Amino acid sequence: MYVSVKGGEQAIDAAHTWQAALRRGDAAVPEVSITQLREQLGLAVDRVMAEGACADPELAAQALKQARGDTTEAAFLLRAYRNTLPRLGASLPMDTGAMRVERRISATYKDLPGGQVLGPTFDYTHRLLEFAAPIAAPPVEATEPAAAMPRVSDVLAREGLMARDAPSDAEPADITRDGLRFPADRSLRLQAMARGDEGFLLAMGYSTQRGYGNAHPFVGEIRIGAVSVEIVPPELGFAIDIGEITVSECQMVNQFAGNAEAPPQFTRGYGLVVGRNERKAMAVALVDRAQRAPELGEDVKAPAQDAEFVLYHCDNVESTGFVEHLKLPHYVDFQSELEKLRSLRARWEAERAS
Amino acid sequence: MTTGYNFAYLDEATKRMIRRALLKAIAVPGHQVPFGAREMPLPYGWGTGGIQVTASVIGSDDRLKVIDQGADDTTNAISIRRFFARVAGVETTESTTEATIIQTRHRIPETPLREDQVLVYQVPMPEPLFKLEPRVRESTKLHALAEYGLMQVKLYEDIAKQGEVATSYNHPVIVDGRYLMSPSPIPAFDNPKMDMNPAIQLFGAGREKRIYAVPPYTRVESLDFEDHPFRPIRAPHACALCRSTESYLDELITDDRGGRRFICSDTDYCAQRQRT
C-alpha cells in the first residue's frame, strides 16, 4: 500500500522485498545465471552496455538480471556504476578499417574489395515463432576475410565523390565529464547518441526518411566486429594494445550537397555504437547526417536536425528519471495550485455575477 | 508449410480486403488506396507491401519470380522467394519470360513483359510529395485537386541550381494524365518501361498501408519540362559479361585503386544473353 504521510520506510522495505520476489519468479524454476544472460541474451546485454556507456558485458548482464530484464533500468544501474570509476586516460582513435569483421555489408555496391560478409543476422529470417524447441546450434567460427576491407566511404572519397571530414587532433569533448553544451560539435553529438536511447534515436532516424529532415540515405557500409583499443601511457610514450571491444559502425552515404564553394558530392552520416547493435548504428548515422544541416547550409526545419532537441532528449537515464519523477510526492506544489485555482475561480464567478 | 497458416500466409478475408483495394487501384490508375496492411513475418521496409499484394493475387498454378536490384540472387529476393515456396508451395523461377508474377524491388526487368504477367512493386514511400509535404492530410488534398505545382517547382529549382534535375531514381510520374505517382525507387532509366506496358503493374506499401496500380496499356509520363526533357541515365559502358550496351548496369569495385567493372543488374537478362 502507498502509505500516506508516515510509515514510508516500512513501505519501501516491503516493496523492495516484493520486487525481489517477483524478480526471482517461481522458486521451482531454476534461477538464470549472469553467464547465461551474457551468452544467450547477448543483444539485450549489448543494448544495456551501450546505453549504460560501459563496455563490459559481464557487468551489463548483471545489471540486466538485477533489473528484471528492464533494459533502461539496467542501463541506469550500469551508468551509476561506471560513474564511480576513475578515468585513467583516453584511447587513441580506433581504426575500424582494421576491424576483425564478423559482418560487413554494403547496400551501394554489389561487390567490393573484401566482399559482402552477411555474418550473424536476423535479416532474411522469416519471423515465424519456432514452436518446437530450436535445434542445438552447431558452433560457427568466423573465417578470416580473403582480402583487406577498405571502407566504402574511403573508396568514394578517393574519387572525390565523398566529402572528406576534416581530421582533428584536438582533444575530443567528453560527455561523461562535461555534459552537453551547445552548439555541440560532432564528436559530442556522436558520443551523446552512442549512449542514447535506441528507440528514440530509431524514431528520429525514421522521421528523416519520412520527410522530416530531407534525407536521401544509402547504407554505404555497415560493419560489426572486434576493434583493438590502444592507449599511450605517458610513462612509455608509445602505443600499447589493451584489448578489443566489439562495435557496430554505419556509414550512410547521402546525396548531393554542394553550394558555391563545394561541388555536388556525397556527404556522410556516421554512427558508432558499442556492442552489436546495427539498428542503432544506422539510426545514429541518419540523425548525424540530419544534424549536419547547418554546416552544409541546409535549412533546419525538422526535429531530427535540431541537435538540441535530439541530444537533450535521447538520454533514457535522464528522460526516464524526469518522467518518472512525476510519481514522487508533489503535495506542496499541488496545494498551492489548488489554492490558486480556487482563487481564480472565485474571481471568475464574481465577475460573471456582476 | 507445416501447419497453422493459410495458403500464401494471409487468411482469405485479408486477401479479399487487399483484392478490393487492388480493384479500386486499377480503376483509378495512380491513385493511392489505403488498405489494412497486416504484420508480416518479414520486417516493414523489406517488402511487406509487395508480399501482401503477391499473397493476394497468387494462385497455386502461378510461377513466381522475385528480384531485388534486378537480381534473383540477392539475399532479400531469395528470402521472399523462399517464403512463398514455403507458405504457398508455388513454383518459382528466375526466368522473366516463364514467370506469371514478378515481385520486384527497385527494378523493372529488361525483358519486355506480356499481357499475362503481373509486376508487383515493393514500395517504401508511396507518397511522391512526401519530401515537399510530409503531412498526409495535406498531400491527400493536393492529389484531390491535382495540384502538383510543388513538384514542378522542385524540379525547376534543381535545374536552376544544378542545371539538371537531381532525381536519379524514384523520378515522379503522371499516370494517365491525372495522378502524380511514385514509381518506387527504380532508376529513372526504368521509367519509360512503365508507359503502355502490357502487364498489370501493382504497387504495395506495407508500412504506409497504401496500394496503387497502373493497368495495362496506360500512359505513364515522367515529369519534366519541354526545354528540359526527362533523361534516363545509365553508366556509359558495356556489360563485362554479356556486352550489352542497352541494359542498366551495376558498378563493382575491384580494388582500392579505382578499379571497377560494370555488369547487368538484371541477372536473368544477362544470363540469357550469355547463353545465346
mmCIF file with all atom_site columns, N, CA, C and O in Angstrom, chain B residues 69-89:
data_model
loop_
_atom_site.group_PDB
_atom_site.id
_atom_site.type_symbol
_atom_site.label_atom_id
_atom_site.label_alt_id
_atom_site.label_comp_id
_atom_site.label_asym_id
_atom_site.label_entity_id
_atom_site.label_seq_id
_atom_site.pdbx_PDB_ins_code
_atom_site.Cartn_x
_atom_site.Cartn_y
_atom_site.Cartn_z
_atom_site.occupancy
_atom_site.B_iso_or_equiv
_atom_site.pdbx_formal_charge
_atom_site.auth_seq_id
_atom_site.auth_comp_id
_atom_site.auth_asym_id
_atom_site.auth_atom_id
_atom_site.pdbx_PDB_model_num
ATOM 1  N N  . GLN B 1 69 ? 16.973 -5.310  -56.851 1.00 0.00 ? 69 GLN B N  1
ATOM 2  C CA . GLN B 1 69 ? 18.026 -4.653  -57.626 1.00 0.00 ? 69 GLN B CA 1
ATOM 3  C C  . GLN B 1 69 ? 18.201 -5.361  -58.987 1.00 0.00 ? 69 GLN B C  1
ATOM 4  O O  . GLN B 1 69 ? 19.286 -5.374  -59.543 1.00 0.00 ? 69 GLN B O  1
ATOM 5  N N  . GLY B 1 70 ? 17.160 -5.959  -59.486 1.00 0.00 ? 70 GLY B N  1
ATOM 6  C CA . GLY B 1 70 ? 17.223 -6.628  -60.778 1.00 0.00 ? 70 GLY B CA 1
ATOM 7  C C  . GLY B 1 70 ? 17.682 -8.069  -60.708 1.00 0.00 ? 70 GLY B C  1
ATOM 8  O O  . GLY B 1 70 ? 17.555 -8.811  -61.668 1.00 0.00 ? 70 GLY B O  1
ATOM 9  N N  . ALA B 1 71 ? 18.213 -8.462  -59.560 1.00 0.00 ? 71 ALA B N  1
ATOM 10 C CA . ALA B 1 71 ? 18.852 -9.775  -59.470 1.00 0.00 ? 71 ALA B CA 1
ATOM 11 C C  . ALA B 1 71 ? 17.998 -10.775 -58.693 1.00 0.00 ? 71 ALA B C  1
ATOM 12 O O  . ALA B 1 71 ? 17.331 -10.420 -57.727 1.00 0.00 ? 71 ALA B O  1
ATOM 13 N N  . ASP B 1 72 ? 18.039 -12.030 -59.155 1.00 0.00 ? 72 ASP B N  1
ATOM 14 C CA . ASP B 1 72 ? 17.325 -13.103 -58.460 1.00 0.00 ? 72 ASP B CA 1
ATOM 15 C C  . ASP B 1 72 ? 18.121 -13.621 -57.274 1.00 0.00 ? 72 ASP B C  1
ATOM 16 O O  . ASP B 1 72 ? 17.574 -14.285 -56.395 1.00 0.00 ? 72 ASP B O  1
ATOM 17 N N  . ASP B 1 73 ? 19.436 -13.327 -57.272 1.00 0.00 ? 73 ASP B N  1
ATOM 18 C CA . ASP B 1 73 ? 20.291 -13.956 -56.260 1.00 0.00 ? 73 ASP B CA 1
ATOM 19 C C  . ASP B 1 73 ? 20.614 -13.023 -55.094 1.00 0.00 ? 73 ASP B C  1
ATOM 20 O O  . ASP B 1 73 ? 21.466 -13.328 -54.285 1.00 0.00 ? 73 ASP B O  1
ATOM 21 N N  . THR B 1 74 ? 19.944 -11.873 -55.012 1.00 0.00 ? 74 THR B N  1
ATOM 22 C CA . THR B 1 74 ? 20.185 -11.013 -53.851 1.00 0.00 ? 74 THR B CA 1
ATOM 23 C C  . THR B 1 74 ? 19.447 -11.602 -52.651 1.00 0.00 ? 74 THR B C  1
ATOM 24 O O  . THR B 1 74 ? 18.396 -12.225 -52.786 1.00 0.00 ? 74 THR B O  1
ATOM 25 N N  . THR B 1 75 ? 20.021 -11.398 -51.487 1.00 0.00 ? 75 THR B N  1
ATOM 26 C CA . THR B 1 75 ? 19.537 -12.109 -50.301 1.00 0.00 ? 75 THR B CA 1
ATOM 27 C C  . THR B 1 75 ? 18.049 -11.899 -50.019 1.00 0.00 ? 75 THR B C  1
ATOM 28 O O  . THR B 1 75 ? 17.333 -12.839 -49.720 1.00 0.00 ? 75 THR B O  1
ATOM 29 N N  . ASN B 1 76 ? 17.579 -10.655 -50.132 1.00 0.00 ? 76 ASN B N  1
ATOM 30 C CA . ASN B 1 76 ? 16.175 -10.421 -49.799 1.00 0.00 ? 76 ASN B CA 1
ATOM 31 C C  . ASN B 1 76 ? 15.244 -11.070 -50.824 1.00 0.00 ? 76 ASN B C  1
ATOM 32 O O  . ASN B 1 76 ? 14.176 -11.559 -50.482 1.00 0.00 ? 76 ASN B O  1
ATOM 33 N N  . ALA B 1 77 ? 15.671 -11.082 -52.088 1.00 0.00 ? 77 ALA B N  1
ATOM 34 C CA . ALA B 1 77 ? 14.869 -11.746 -53.118 1.00 0.00 ? 77 ALA B CA 1
ATOM 35 C C  . ALA B 1 77 ? 14.787 -13.245 -52.817 1.00 0.00 ? 77 ALA B C  1
ATOM 36 O O  . ALA B 1 77 ? 13.725 -13.860 -52.904 1.00 0.00 ? 77 ALA B O  1
ATOM 37 N N  . ILE B 1 78 ? 15.909 -13.808 -52.434 1.00 0.00 ? 78 ILE B N  1
ATOM 38 C CA . ILE B 1 78 ? 15.933 -15.239 -52.098 1.00 0.00 ? 78 ILE B CA 1
ATOM 39 C C  . ILE B 1 78 ? 14.995 -15.501 -50.923 1.00 0.00 ? 78 ILE B C  1
ATOM 40 O O  . ILE B 1 78 ? 14.203 -16.442 -50.931 1.00 0.00 ? 78 ILE B O  1
ATOM 41 N N  . SER B 1 79 ? 15.074 -14.626 -49.938 1.00 0.00 ? 79 SER B N  1
ATOM 42 C CA . SER B 1 79 ? 14.260 -14.807 -48.746 1.00 0.00 ? 79 SER B CA 1
ATOM 43 C C  . SER B 1 79 ? 12.767 -14.776 -49.082 1.00 0.00 ? 79 SER B C  1
ATOM 44 O O  . SER B 1 79 ? 11.993 -15.620 -48.623 1.00 0.00 ? 79 SER B O  1
ATOM 45 N N  . ILE B 1 80 ? 12.356 -13.814 -49.912 1.00 0.00 ? 80 ILE B N  1
ATOM 46 C CA . ILE B 1 80 ? 10.939 -13.695 -50.261 1.00 0.00 ? 80 ILE B CA 1
ATOM 47 C C  . ILE B 1 80 ? 10.503 -14.866 -51.139 1.00 0.00 ? 80 ILE B C  1
ATOM 48 O O  . ILE B 1 80 ? 9.418  -15.421 -50.970 1.00 0.00 ? 80 ILE B O  1
ATOM 49 N N  . ARG B 1 81 ? 11.365 -15.254 -52.070 1.00 0.00 ? 81 ARG B N  1
ATOM 50 C CA . ARG B 1 81 ? 11.036 -16.402 -52.925 1.00 0.00 ? 81 ARG B CA 1
ATOM 51 C C  . ARG B 1 81 ? 10.858 -17.652 -52.069 1.00 0.00 ? 81 ARG B C  1
ATOM 52 O O  . ARG B 1 81 ? 9.909  -18.413 -52.243 1.00 0.00 ? 81 ARG B O  1
ATOM 53 N N  . ARG B 1 82 ? 11.757 -17.844 -51.130 1.00 0.00 ? 82 ARG B N  1
ATOM 54 C CA . ARG B 1 82 ? 11.653 -18.995 -50.224 1.00 0.00 ? 82 ARG B CA 1
ATOM 55 C C  . ARG B 1 82 ? 10.384 -18.929 -49.390 1.00 0.00 ? 82 ARG B C  1
ATOM 56 O O  . ARG B 1 82 ? 9.751  -19.942 -49.118 1.00 0.00 ? 82 ARG B O  1
ATOM 57 N N  . PHE B 1 83 ? 10.041 -17.717 -48.986 1.00 0.00 ? 83 PHE B N  1
ATOM 58 C CA . PHE B 1 83 ? 8.835  -17.548 -48.174 1.00 0.00 ? 83 PHE B CA 1
ATOM 59 C C  . PHE B 1 83 ? 7.619  -18.068 -48.923 1.00 0.00 ? 83 PHE B C  1
ATOM 60 O O  . PHE B 1 83 ? 6.817  -18.831 -48.385 1.00 0.00 ? 83 PHE B O  1
ATOM 61 N N  . PHE B 1 84 ? 7.483  -17.669 -50.190 1.00 0.00 ? 84 PHE B N  1
ATOM 62 C CA . PHE B 1 84 ? 6.312  -18.115 -50.955 1.00 0.00 ? 84 PHE B CA 1
ATOM 63 C C  . PHE B 1 84 ? 6.395  -19.595 -51.309 1.00 0.00 ? 84 PHE B C  1
ATOM 64 O O  . PHE B 1 84 ? 5.377  -20.276 -51.363 1.00 0.00 ? 84 PHE B O  1
ATOM 65 N N  . ALA B 1 85 ? 7.597  -20.081 -51.548 1.00 0.00 ? 85 ALA B N  1
ATOM 66 C CA . ALA B 1 85 ? 7.725  -21.519 -51.787 1.00 0.00 ? 85 ALA B CA 1
ATOM 67 C C  . ALA B 1 85 ? 7.239  -22.271 -50.548 1.00 0.00 ? 85 ALA B C  1
ATOM 68 O O  . ALA B 1 85 ? 6.594  -23.309 -50.638 1.00 0.00 ? 85 ALA B O  1
ATOM 69 N N  . ARG B 1 86 ? 7.504  -21.687 -49.386 1.00 0.00 ? 86 ARG B N  1
ATOM 70 C CA . ARG B 1 86 ? 7.179  -22.337 -48.124 1.00 0.00 ? 86 ARG B CA 1
ATOM 71 C C  . ARG B 1 86 ? 5.690  -22.221 -47.780 1.00 0.00 ? 86 ARG B C  1
ATOM 72 O O  . ARG B 1 86 ? 5.055  -23.197 -47.407 1.00 0.00 ? 86 ARG B O  1
ATOM 73 N N  . VAL B 1 87 ? 5.125  -21.016 -47.923 1.00 0.00 ? 87 VAL B N  1
ATOM 74 C CA . VAL B 1 87 ? 3.744  -20.830 -47.456 1.00 0.00 ? 87 VAL B CA 1
ATOM 75 C C  . VAL B 1 87 ? 2.706  -21.045 -48.552 1.00 0.00 ? 87 VAL B C  1
ATOM 76 O O  . VAL B 1 87 ? 1.525  -21.160 -48.261 1.00 0.00 ? 87 VAL B O  1
ATOM 77 N N  . ALA B 1 88 ? 3.127  -21.057 -49.821 1.00 0.00 ? 88 ALA B N  1
ATOM 78 C CA . ALA B 1 88 ? 2.158  -21.258 -50.897 1.00 0.00 ? 88 ALA B CA 1
ATOM 79 C C  . ALA B 1 88 ? 2.503  -22.484 -51.738 1.00 0.00 ? 88 ALA B C  1
ATOM 80 O O  . ALA B 1 88 ? 1.696  -22.926 -52.550 1.00 0.00 ? 88 ALA B O  1
ATOM 81 N N  . GLY B 1 89 ? 3.699  -22.999 -51.561 1.00 0.00 ? 89 GLY B N  1
ATOM 82 C CA . GLY B 1 89 ? 4.110  -24.170 -52.327 1.00 0.00 ? 89 GLY B CA 1
ATOM 83 C C  . GLY B 1 89 ? 4.108  -23.944 -53.832 1.00 0.00 ? 89 GLY B C  1
ATOM 84 O O  . GLY B 1 89 ? 3.979  -24.887 -54.605 1.00 0.00 ? 89 GLY B O  1
#
